[in-house]
C-alpha cells in the first residue's frame, strides 16, 4: 500500500484542526466532526488546546484514500510553537497550507510558506471559512499571489462566498493553468506553440511534486464545501513516500510518555526497516526496540520505509535523534537542519508549594525531553529553575501541563532576554601541581581563542595523549564545556577554541598493605576543581563581549501611520531601512532587539488602527550597547577564587 505523510499547517485560528476533523470524518475514521469551540476535536488532546482552541503539540492521525494511506500531521500555528512546526516539516512528503477566506494571508502564513518553499515540500493551498461573513474569493487569491507566491493555480471557482450556501465548483481555467505551467517547462511551451497534444494534468502533478506550482482550493471545513475536491488533490497531486532503500534511517519528531511512564518515540522511516528486538543507534547511544506500532495499523513486528511508527524501549531517545542501523552512518542529519532559531527568552519557574521543588525539577526534565528547544538551567545556589521560551503563550502551556499532568501549580517571573558572550582575543593560564596557591594535585594549562559563529566549542591537545591518564584529560574537557555555559558576565559562550597546553599529575601512591592514599595521588576531581579556575583566568585575559539577539522584522502598515511607527521603532532601538512607501500600504523592514519585539506587538494595533502586520524572526547577535547585562551565576563563582576554594574544599 502506498503512503503519504501529509502536514496541515496554518496561522493560528485559520481552521486547520477543523479541516483535519473534516478529512478524518470523510474517511470514516470518526463518527462526527469535532468542534474546536466545543473542545471535542480528535487531534487536540491537551486540556489547554481544547480550552483555547489552538494546537500546541503535533498530533498524528491516519486514514485511507482507496489504496493510499495518509498519515495526517496536524501542527501548531501559533508562533510560540514554531519548534513543533519545524519538527513536523522534517518528516513530510507534502503539505496543505490553510488560509482564512476572511482574514486572508497572515504574518505566520508567510513564515510557513517561505519555509515550505525553502525545504521544497510540495504544497496545496486550502482557503477555509468560505461560508463565513466577509469571506472573499478574488481578494484572497490576489493576496496569495502577492504575499505568498505567484505560482498558483486556482482549481475552481467559489459561489455564494460569505453565506452558509457557499460552494466550490472544480472548474480549472485552462488558459490560466497553461500560463503558469509553461513558465517552468520550455518543452510544454514548445508543444503548445506547435499545436501538439498536451497533458496538462500530468504537467500540473509533476510541477506540484517539485514544489514549483501550488494548486489552490476554496471551501469550508465546517460545512464540508470544497473538502472533497481537496481530497482529490491530495490523492492525485502530492507525491508518495519512498518505500525502498537501505539501510535503516529514520527521524524522531515526537516523544511522549505512556501510562507507566515509559518513553514512546514517533519515528518517520525514510529508508530500510525497523524490527522488534533489534538494536538501533539513536543520538550517541544504542538501544533495543522492545515494541513497535505502525500509526494507523496497530502493533507490528516490522516498520518499513515511508511509514510512521511508535517505538518502545529506547530510554534516552530525544526529539531530533536519527534512528539508524548501528553499523552505518545516518543520512538523516540533512533533514534535521533547524529551519528556526532557538528560543531567545527565559523565565524562572517556581512552585507555589515549597514541598513541590523536587517534583518540579523532575516534571520539567520530562517536558524538556519532549521539546529539546525548552532548555533548562538549574541554579543550585538559589534553588531556582530557568526555562527558555519563544513567547509568553508558552508560559500558559507549561503552567497548564504541570498542573494537569503532574499536579504542580507554578508561578513565573518576568521574561528576560538570553544573551551570549563572544571571546575577544586570545588568553592563556596555567596552574602547576604542588606549586604556588594551587591546592589540587593537578597541573592544567589552557589557551582560549575565538571561534567562528556556530562553530561550537572545540577542545584540542598540545600535550601528548599519554602524558597522563586519559580519564584526567577527559575530566578537563568535560569541565571546560560545562564551565563555558557561564562566561565572565554569566552568559553562555557558544563558540570557542580551547587548547590544553600543560598537564601533570601525582601518580597513584599507597601505604603499606596497599591502602590507596587520596591525599598523595591525583584523582579526576582534582582536575574538575582546578579547570574552572584556569579557564576563567584565561577568559579574563582574552576578554569577552556580551551580545544580544536581534530579530529581522517586516511591517506592513497604513502609509499615513508611517511617522508614528518610525518614532516607536526608534524608542525600541530598532534599526529600520528606508521605508517602501505606497499610496495605501507601506512596508518597513529592519532589525530590532529581541527584547523589544513583544512590546512592539503590543503597541502596533494602537499605532496602525489595528491594520499593521508584523513578521519577525531571529537574525543574528550583536554587541550590547549601554550597560552590560549580567546574568546571575548558578555555580560558586570561579572568578572569586577565595569563595570558590572555600566551597570546593568543604565539598572535598
XYZ file of C-alpha atoms in Angstrom:
652
model
C 0.000 0.000 0.000
C 1.277 3.493 -0.861
C 1.853 6.038 1.929
C 1.655 9.834 2.071
C 2.837 11.716 5.169
C 0.831 14.939 4.987
C 1.208 18.072 7.095
C -1.584 20.539 7.858
C -0.133 23.997 8.504
C -1.680 27.421 9.056
C -1.711 30.632 11.003
C -3.483 30.295 14.343
C -7.297 30.175 14.019
C -7.296 29.614 10.233
C -9.135 26.324 10.776
C -6.525 23.628 10.240
C -7.731 21.467 13.143
C -11.308 21.741 11.824
C -10.007 20.686 8.402
C -8.273 17.704 9.990
C -11.556 16.705 11.633
C -13.389 17.021 8.313
C -10.849 14.842 6.464
C -10.980 12.173 9.190
C -14.783 12.229 9.142
C -14.927 11.947 5.339
C -12.587 8.932 5.517
C -14.780 7.217 8.150
C -12.188 7.410 10.937
C -14.502 9.372 13.267
C -18.308 9.330 13.525
C -18.806 13.088 13.826
C -16.825 16.231 13.095
C -15.341 17.624 16.292
C -15.553 21.330 17.048
C -12.659 23.461 18.261
C -15.181 25.714 20.019
C -16.756 22.723 21.803
C -13.335 21.249 22.677
C -14.039 17.771 21.304
C -11.576 17.559 18.418
C -9.651 14.370 17.662
C -6.140 15.823 17.469
C -6.233 18.484 20.216
C -5.692 16.280 23.274
C -4.155 18.733 25.736
C -6.557 20.488 28.113
C -5.176 23.906 27.150
C -5.595 23.078 23.449
C -9.283 22.407 23.983
C -9.704 25.425 26.263
C -8.023 27.974 23.981
C -8.853 26.415 20.610
C -5.241 26.294 19.453
C -2.966 23.391 18.564
C 0.173 23.126 20.719
C 1.572 19.639 20.147
C 1.969 17.855 16.849
C -0.712 15.169 16.509
C -0.730 12.224 14.105
C -3.838 10.539 12.707
C -4.181 8.082 9.841
C -6.831 7.388 7.204
C -7.174 5.655 3.834
C -7.966 7.116 0.420
C -8.537 3.988 -1.629
C -5.186 2.197 -1.706
C -3.362 5.256 -0.308
C -2.657 5.505 3.435
C -2.432 9.131 4.589
C -0.695 9.915 7.867
C -2.175 13.291 8.743
C 0.038 15.509 10.887
C -1.823 18.434 12.466
C 0.754 21.030 13.521
C 0.594 24.159 15.725
C 0.025 27.539 14.119
C 0.927 29.877 16.985
C 4.410 31.447 16.584
C 5.353 30.374 20.112
C 5.234 26.733 18.953
C 7.295 27.146 15.797
C 9.688 24.436 17.047
C 6.818 21.922 16.841
C 6.127 23.002 13.256
C 9.809 22.592 12.386
C 9.870 19.012 13.630
C 6.756 18.148 11.638
C 8.243 19.565 8.434
C 11.210 17.218 8.687
C 9.002 14.155 8.112
C 6.555 15.391 5.450
C 6.057 14.222 1.874
C 3.562 17.006 1.198
C 1.587 19.743 2.939
C -1.702 21.620 2.931
C -1.350 25.277 3.894
C -4.635 26.640 5.252
C -5.577 30.307 4.702
C -8.689 32.001 6.067
C -11.065 33.427 3.442
C -11.992 36.142 5.970
C -8.650 37.233 7.490
C -6.617 36.355 4.388
C -2.853 35.855 4.426
C -1.421 36.440 7.931
C 2.162 37.053 9.062
C 2.666 33.478 10.245
C 1.247 32.166 6.960
C 4.120 33.883 5.164
C 6.699 32.422 7.535
C 5.318 28.927 6.967
C 5.137 29.312 3.185
C 8.707 30.587 2.975
C 9.872 27.579 4.996
C 7.892 25.115 2.855
C 9.407 26.654 -0.268
C 12.928 26.602 1.152
C 12.580 22.920 2.032
C 10.877 22.272 -1.346
C 7.910 20.484 0.222
C 5.051 20.012 -2.296
C 2.172 22.160 -1.032
C -1.540 22.602 -1.769
C -3.289 25.753 -0.506
C -6.781 25.472 1.007
C -8.719 28.700 1.604
C -11.037 27.875 4.503
C -14.093 29.604 6.052
C -15.720 30.318 2.690
C -19.102 30.247 4.465
C -18.221 32.967 6.988
C -19.473 36.571 6.609
C -16.775 38.661 4.960
C -15.253 35.731 3.053
C -13.611 36.696 -0.247
C -12.559 34.797 -3.362
C -10.808 37.220 -5.730
C -9.340 39.292 -2.892
C -7.740 36.292 -1.180
C -6.360 34.984 -4.479
C -4.712 38.365 -5.064
C -3.256 38.261 -1.522
C -1.854 34.765 -2.040
C -0.248 35.803 -5.335
C 1.180 38.996 -3.818
C 2.284 37.767 -0.398
C 2.932 34.013 -0.719
C 3.732 33.012 -4.301
C 2.558 33.972 -7.772
C 2.938 30.335 -8.903
C -0.627 29.355 -8.029
C -3.353 27.567 -9.968
C -6.957 28.156 -8.810
C -8.556 24.707 -9.017
C -12.089 26.067 -9.307
C -14.418 28.962 -8.524
C -16.340 29.927 -5.410
C -20.084 30.505 -5.445
C -22.010 32.451 -2.784
C -18.942 33.265 -0.604
C -19.770 34.677 2.808
C -23.036 32.722 3.137
C -23.914 29.290 4.588
C -24.665 28.172 0.996
C -21.073 28.807 -0.157
C -19.787 26.128 -2.545
C -16.717 25.402 -4.635
C -17.001 24.441 -8.304
C -13.945 22.488 -9.543
C -13.571 24.232 -12.905
C -9.949 24.892 -13.849
C -9.349 27.697 -16.340
C -7.148 26.085 -18.977
C -5.606 29.398 -20.078
C -4.516 30.203 -16.516
C -3.189 26.687 -15.974
C -1.240 26.778 -19.242
C 0.247 30.189 -18.455
C 1.572 29.040 -15.064
C 2.878 25.664 -16.233
C 4.703 26.941 -19.332
C 6.661 29.446 -17.219
C 8.631 26.482 -15.850
C 8.513 23.987 -18.723
C 10.036 25.029 -22.056
C 9.162 21.680 -23.640
C 5.496 22.147 -22.738
C 5.583 25.655 -24.208
C 7.138 24.354 -27.443
C 4.453 21.667 -27.782
C 1.747 24.276 -27.231
C 3.250 26.559 -29.904
C 3.422 23.606 -32.337
C -0.210 22.647 -31.573
C 0.849 19.232 -30.293
C -1.331 17.296 -27.787
C -0.802 18.435 -24.183
C -1.272 16.537 -20.927
C -1.840 19.440 -18.542
C -2.955 17.200 -15.648
C 0.332 15.292 -15.748
C 2.318 18.519 -16.045
C 0.449 20.016 -13.062
C 1.155 16.926 -10.934
C 4.841 16.935 -11.950
C 5.344 20.616 -11.105
C 3.411 20.227 -7.840
C 5.673 17.274 -6.914
C 8.692 19.538 -7.473
C 7.141 22.281 -5.260
C 7.173 24.721 -8.188
C 3.413 25.246 -8.543
C 0.780 25.355 -5.800
C -2.865 24.415 -6.588
C -5.417 26.480 -4.620
C -8.754 25.140 -3.352
C -11.573 27.000 -1.567
C -14.127 25.633 0.856
C -15.301 25.279 4.436
C -14.128 22.670 6.915
C -17.316 23.206 8.927
C -19.833 22.621 6.101
C -17.609 20.313 4.062
C -17.746 22.514 0.950
C -14.676 22.026 -1.239
C -13.083 19.405 1.022
C -13.899 16.551 -1.370
C -12.053 18.387 -4.146
C -9.131 18.984 -1.790
C -9.084 15.250 -1.029
C -8.903 14.529 -4.753
C -5.975 16.942 -4.993
C -4.176 15.235 -2.115
C -4.580 11.864 -3.803
C -3.712 12.984 -7.354
C -1.198 15.822 -6.976
C 1.024 15.073 -3.972
C 3.941 12.605 -4.135
C 4.020 9.284 -2.296
C 6.587 8.374 0.336
C 9.561 6.370 -0.892
C 9.309 2.792 0.331
C 12.661 1.355 -0.710
C 16.347 1.742 0.031
C 18.711 0.545 2.707
C 19.915 0.815 5.437
C 17.586 1.872 8.259
C 17.322 5.653 8.540
C 14.593 7.490 10.447
C 13.880 10.691 12.374
C 12.257 11.156 15.802
C 9.779 14.051 15.614
C 7.722 13.480 18.758
C 8.245 11.866 22.172
C 5.549 11.136 24.715
C 5.223 9.003 27.846
C 2.892 6.048 28.225
C 0.686 5.182 31.231
C 3.612 3.532 33.048
C 5.938 6.479 32.396
C 7.771 4.723 29.553
C 9.042 6.766 26.619
C 7.294 6.352 23.270
C 9.044 7.822 20.223
C 7.292 8.741 16.969
C 9.693 7.935 14.116
C 9.385 8.577 10.370
C 11.305 5.864 8.492
C 12.991 7.240 5.366
C 14.738 4.036 4.289
C 15.229 0.445 5.411
C 13.114 -1.182 8.109
C 12.992 -1.402 11.920
C 12.293 -4.694 13.688
C 11.235 -5.642 17.220
C 14.138 -6.834 19.423
C 16.590 -5.206 17.009
C 19.365 -2.923 18.260
C 19.366 0.542 16.700
C 21.511 3.618 17.110
C 19.932 6.894 18.211
C 21.690 10.065 19.337
C 25.014 8.964 20.824
C 23.896 5.575 22.109
C 22.435 2.190 21.129
C 19.271 0.510 22.352
C 16.940 -2.400 21.674
C 13.404 -1.874 20.367
C 11.018 -3.732 22.697
C 7.753 -2.999 20.846
C 6.566 -1.336 17.627
C 3.309 0.103 16.396
C 2.517 1.442 12.913
C 0.445 4.632 13.130
C -2.972 3.727 11.761
C -2.371 -0.048 11.730
C -1.532 -1.000 15.320
C 1.165 -3.338 16.741
C 3.722 -4.720 14.294
C 6.956 -6.669 14.243
C 8.416 -4.561 11.416
C 8.037 -0.973 10.190
C 9.240 -0.219 6.692
C 10.301 2.921 4.825
C 7.642 5.564 4.299
C 5.688 4.738 7.463
C 5.443 6.471 10.827
C 5.910 4.203 13.825
C 5.765 4.324 17.595
C 8.883 2.849 19.213
C 9.211 1.476 22.761
C 12.366 0.571 24.685
C 14.707 3.444 23.736
C 15.029 5.039 27.162
C 17.269 8.009 26.342
C 15.762 8.918 22.971
C 15.079 12.586 22.221
C 13.262 14.562 19.555
C 15.513 15.143 16.563
C 17.528 11.931 17.021
C 18.324 9.895 13.921
C 17.388 6.215 14.284
C 19.807 4.097 12.262
C 21.463 0.726 11.889
C 24.387 0.788 14.391
C 26.732 -0.377 11.620
C 26.042 2.565 9.308
C 26.155 6.357 9.254
C 22.870 8.269 9.100
C 21.914 10.455 6.160
C 19.052 11.981 8.102
C 21.126 14.843 9.510
C 20.492 16.915 6.425
C 16.736 16.647 7.042
C 17.097 17.849 10.613
C 18.809 21.167 9.927
C 16.945 23.716 12.026
C 14.647 25.885 9.961
C 14.027 28.067 13.018
C 16.320 29.647 15.571
C 16.409 28.502 19.201
C 14.405 30.498 21.759
C 15.846 33.826 22.904
C 13.785 34.355 26.072
C 13.824 32.758 29.507
C 12.000 32.935 32.803
C 12.225 31.464 36.307
C 9.531 28.933 37.202
C 8.821 28.374 40.896
C 6.356 26.043 42.666
C 3.630 27.652 44.741
C 4.173 24.957 47.375
C 7.802 24.725 48.575
C 7.339 20.980 49.015
C 6.960 20.621 45.217
C 10.528 21.757 44.432
C 11.880 18.269 43.821
C 8.828 17.153 41.851
C 9.007 20.313 39.719
C 12.536 19.539 38.612
C 11.523 16.001 37.575
C 8.448 17.285 35.723
C 10.377 19.987 33.842
C 13.008 17.444 32.853
C 10.280 15.307 31.286
C 8.883 18.318 29.419
C 12.369 19.115 28.114
C 12.607 15.527 26.834
C 9.531 16.179 24.700
C 10.870 19.507 23.429
C 14.669 19.793 23.137
C 14.356 23.533 22.484
C 12.999 24.008 26.009
C 16.345 24.380 27.712
C 16.517 24.071 31.483
C 19.087 25.853 33.623
C 19.290 24.878 37.273
C 20.518 27.446 39.807
C 21.669 25.317 42.761
C 22.701 28.358 44.800
C 19.226 29.889 44.809
C 17.310 26.638 44.254
C 15.684 28.053 41.109
C 14.985 26.646 37.641
C 15.180 28.712 34.442
C 13.281 27.641 31.314
C 13.769 29.034 27.809
C 10.828 30.285 25.737
C 9.745 31.507 22.314
C 6.952 33.689 23.698
C 4.550 34.433 26.514
C 1.948 31.825 25.471
C 4.428 29.067 26.300
C 4.167 30.063 29.959
C 0.475 29.142 29.865
C 1.263 25.826 28.200
C 3.914 24.897 30.766
C 1.692 26.032 33.648
C -1.303 24.060 32.361
C 0.745 20.917 31.629
C 2.396 20.945 35.057
C -0.982 21.366 36.788
C -2.839 18.770 34.691
C -0.198 16.069 34.251
C 1.861 16.459 37.431
C -0.422 18.236 39.923
C 2.094 21.052 40.430
C 0.982 24.702 40.498
C 3.681 27.186 39.487
C 4.370 30.893 39.043
C 6.684 32.660 36.603
C 8.934 35.659 36.949
C 9.284 38.377 34.330
C 10.623 37.138 30.996
C 14.200 38.183 30.162
C 16.340 38.012 27.012
C 19.030 35.355 26.591
C 22.332 36.929 25.543
C 25.612 35.226 24.634
C 29.284 36.056 25.160
C 31.866 36.106 22.374
C 35.599 35.817 23.053
C 37.520 38.960 22.004
C 41.104 37.688 21.741
C 43.485 35.026 22.999
C 44.116 34.278 26.658
C 46.147 31.642 28.488
C 46.635 30.476 32.066
C 48.309 27.586 33.869
C 48.485 26.271 37.441
C 51.122 23.708 38.390
C 50.837 20.742 40.725
C 52.231 21.401 44.228
C 53.177 24.990 43.380
C 52.006 28.426 44.422
C 48.420 28.578 45.668
C 47.217 25.502 43.796
C 45.636 23.203 46.408
C 44.917 20.407 43.912
C 47.152 17.543 42.819
C 46.915 18.549 39.163
C 48.619 20.672 36.523
C 46.309 22.308 33.984
C 47.212 24.872 31.324
C 44.626 26.202 28.890
C 44.573 28.647 25.997
C 41.289 30.099 24.738
C 40.728 31.639 21.330
C 37.699 32.957 19.411
C 35.915 30.534 17.074
C 33.652 31.294 14.088
C 29.951 31.805 14.810
C 28.099 28.450 15.064
C 31.407 26.537 15.169
C 30.689 25.333 18.700
C 33.307 24.548 21.358
C 36.380 22.597 20.266
C 38.905 21.067 22.682
C 42.405 20.285 21.432
C 45.647 19.000 22.943
C 49.131 20.445 22.758
C 50.245 17.882 25.336
C 50.925 14.276 24.494
C 47.920 12.000 24.893
C 49.968 9.636 27.056
C 51.296 12.365 29.355
C 48.718 11.375 31.977
C 45.726 9.007 32.268
C 43.067 9.658 29.651
C 40.384 9.873 32.364
C 42.072 13.048 33.658
C 42.179 14.625 30.178
C 38.518 13.722 29.700
C 37.677 15.326 33.060
C 39.331 18.563 31.892
C 37.445 18.554 28.572
C 34.067 17.891 30.187
C 34.659 20.624 32.774
C 35.730 23.101 30.072
C 32.489 22.555 28.174
C 30.433 22.848 31.358
C 32.234 25.989 32.543
C 31.693 27.768 29.203
C 27.949 27.733 29.871
C 28.680 30.755 32.079
C 31.250 33.257 30.875
C 32.688 36.292 32.625
C 29.282 38.015 32.704
C 27.310 34.802 33.306
C 26.177 34.201 29.696
C 26.977 31.112 27.649
C 29.995 31.174 25.340
C 28.666 29.080 22.415
C 31.763 29.225 20.185
C 35.347 28.811 21.395
C 38.617 27.021 20.680
C 40.212 25.673 23.857
C 43.698 24.129 23.805
C 45.239 22.196 26.689
C 48.846 23.439 26.893
C 50.086 21.894 30.173
C 49.295 18.723 32.065
C 50.628 16.907 35.095
C 49.529 14.670 37.937
C 50.680 12.809 41.026
C 50.925 9.095 40.360
C 48.909 6.650 42.448
C 50.507 6.070 45.826
C 49.698 3.629 48.607
C 50.627 2.973 52.212
C 51.590 -0.438 53.473
C 49.055 -3.158 52.836
C 48.131 -1.362 49.511
C 45.750 1.189 51.008
C 45.195 3.939 48.426
C 46.138 7.406 49.756
C 43.974 10.020 48.060
C 45.888 12.845 49.732
C 49.025 11.870 47.803
C 47.502 10.775 44.480
C 45.663 12.710 41.789
C 42.004 11.973 41.094
C 39.658 13.185 38.373
C 38.139 15.502 40.985
C 41.427 17.446 41.232
C 41.187 18.263 37.530
C 37.474 19.055 37.679
C 38.002 21.512 40.531
C 41.102 23.185 39.081
C 39.934 23.591 35.478
C 37.300 26.349 36.119
C 39.937 28.496 37.866
C 42.396 28.165 34.976
C 39.769 28.603 32.266
C 38.196 31.722 33.786
C 41.621 33.302 34.255
C 42.346 32.686 30.571
C 38.950 34.124 29.627
C 39.622 37.285 31.650
C 42.867 37.731 29.766
C 41.140 37.167 26.402
C 38.135 39.331 27.226
C 34.530 38.726 26.168
C 31.756 40.837 24.654
C 28.105 40.338 25.578
C 25.840 40.166 22.532
C 22.041 40.375 22.439
C 19.732 38.617 19.932
C 18.406 40.739 17.082
C 15.256 39.939 15.094
C 14.699 40.876 11.466
C 11.253 42.445 11.159
C 8.886 43.287 8.326
C 5.958 45.622 8.924
C 3.030 46.309 6.620
C 1.230 49.452 7.815
C -1.162 52.112 6.511
C 1.015 54.745 4.845
C -0.395 57.600 6.932
C 0.839 55.899 10.137
C 4.476 55.590 8.973
C 5.779 58.545 11.010
C 4.237 57.297 14.277
C 5.544 53.752 13.695
C 9.066 55.013 12.908
C 9.053 57.022 16.154
C 8.026 53.905 18.112
C 10.750 51.849 16.419
C 13.335 54.466 17.417
C 12.233 54.244 21.058
C 12.607 50.458 20.887
C 16.181 50.701 19.499
C 15.151 49.244 16.150
C 17.243 49.854 13.038
C 14.782 50.346 10.146
C 15.744 50.527 6.491
C 14.349 53.113 4.092
C 10.551 52.610 4.018
C 8.927 51.287 0.845
C 6.118 53.837 0.612
C 2.943 53.276 -1.404
C -0.382 55.038 -1.712
C -2.263 52.997 0.875
C 0.030 50.369 2.436
C 3.747 50.789 3.085
C 6.422 48.332 4.136
C 9.099 48.771 6.795
C 11.959 46.311 7.221
C 14.945 46.249 9.541
C 16.295 44.809 12.781
C 15.036 45.105 16.340
C 16.332 43.734 19.672
C 14.525 40.530 20.592
C 13.701 42.079 23.966
C 11.593 44.747 22.211
C 9.564 42.507 19.867
C 6.822 41.770 22.406
C 6.460 45.487 23.236
C 6.193 46.304 19.518
C 3.467 43.674 19.143
C 1.546 45.315 21.988
C 1.877 48.864 20.574
C 1.218 48.071 16.921
C -2.630 47.883 16.968
C -2.925 51.356 18.509
C -0.301 52.829 16.162
C -1.886 51.410 12.983
C -5.640 51.331 13.791
C -5.357 47.554 14.037
C -4.230 47.252 10.404
C -0.483 46.694 10.942
C 1.008 43.247 10.226
C 4.318 42.255 11.839
C 6.646 39.425 10.819
C 9.792 38.832 12.849
C 12.363 36.128 13.376
C 15.820 35.686 14.854
C 18.537 37.093 12.603
C 21.832 37.386 14.497
C 23.565 38.508 17.686
C 25.134 41.944 18.003
C 27.134 43.610 20.817
C 25.032 45.164 23.545
C 25.002 48.954 23.651
C 24.886 50.665 27.013
C 25.256 48.892 30.369
C 26.441 45.286 30.087
C 23.724 42.903 31.330
C 24.916 40.454 33.955
C 23.370 37.023 34.422
C 23.356 35.614 37.958
C 25.721 32.641 38.136
C 24.314 29.276 39.109
C 27.594 27.944 40.498
C 30.208 29.032 43.028
C 31.958 31.716 41.011
C 35.498 30.640 39.968
C 36.199 34.342 39.325
C 36.054 34.763 43.118
C 38.962 32.427 43.971
C 38.689 32.636 47.753
C 34.955 31.808 47.917
C 35.318 29.134 45.244
C 38.137 27.354 47.089
C 36.308 27.545 50.411
C 33.269 25.873 48.830
C 35.268 23.228 46.954
C 37.432 22.313 49.931
C 34.327 21.947 52.105
C 32.944 19.522 49.495
C 36.212 17.585 49.458
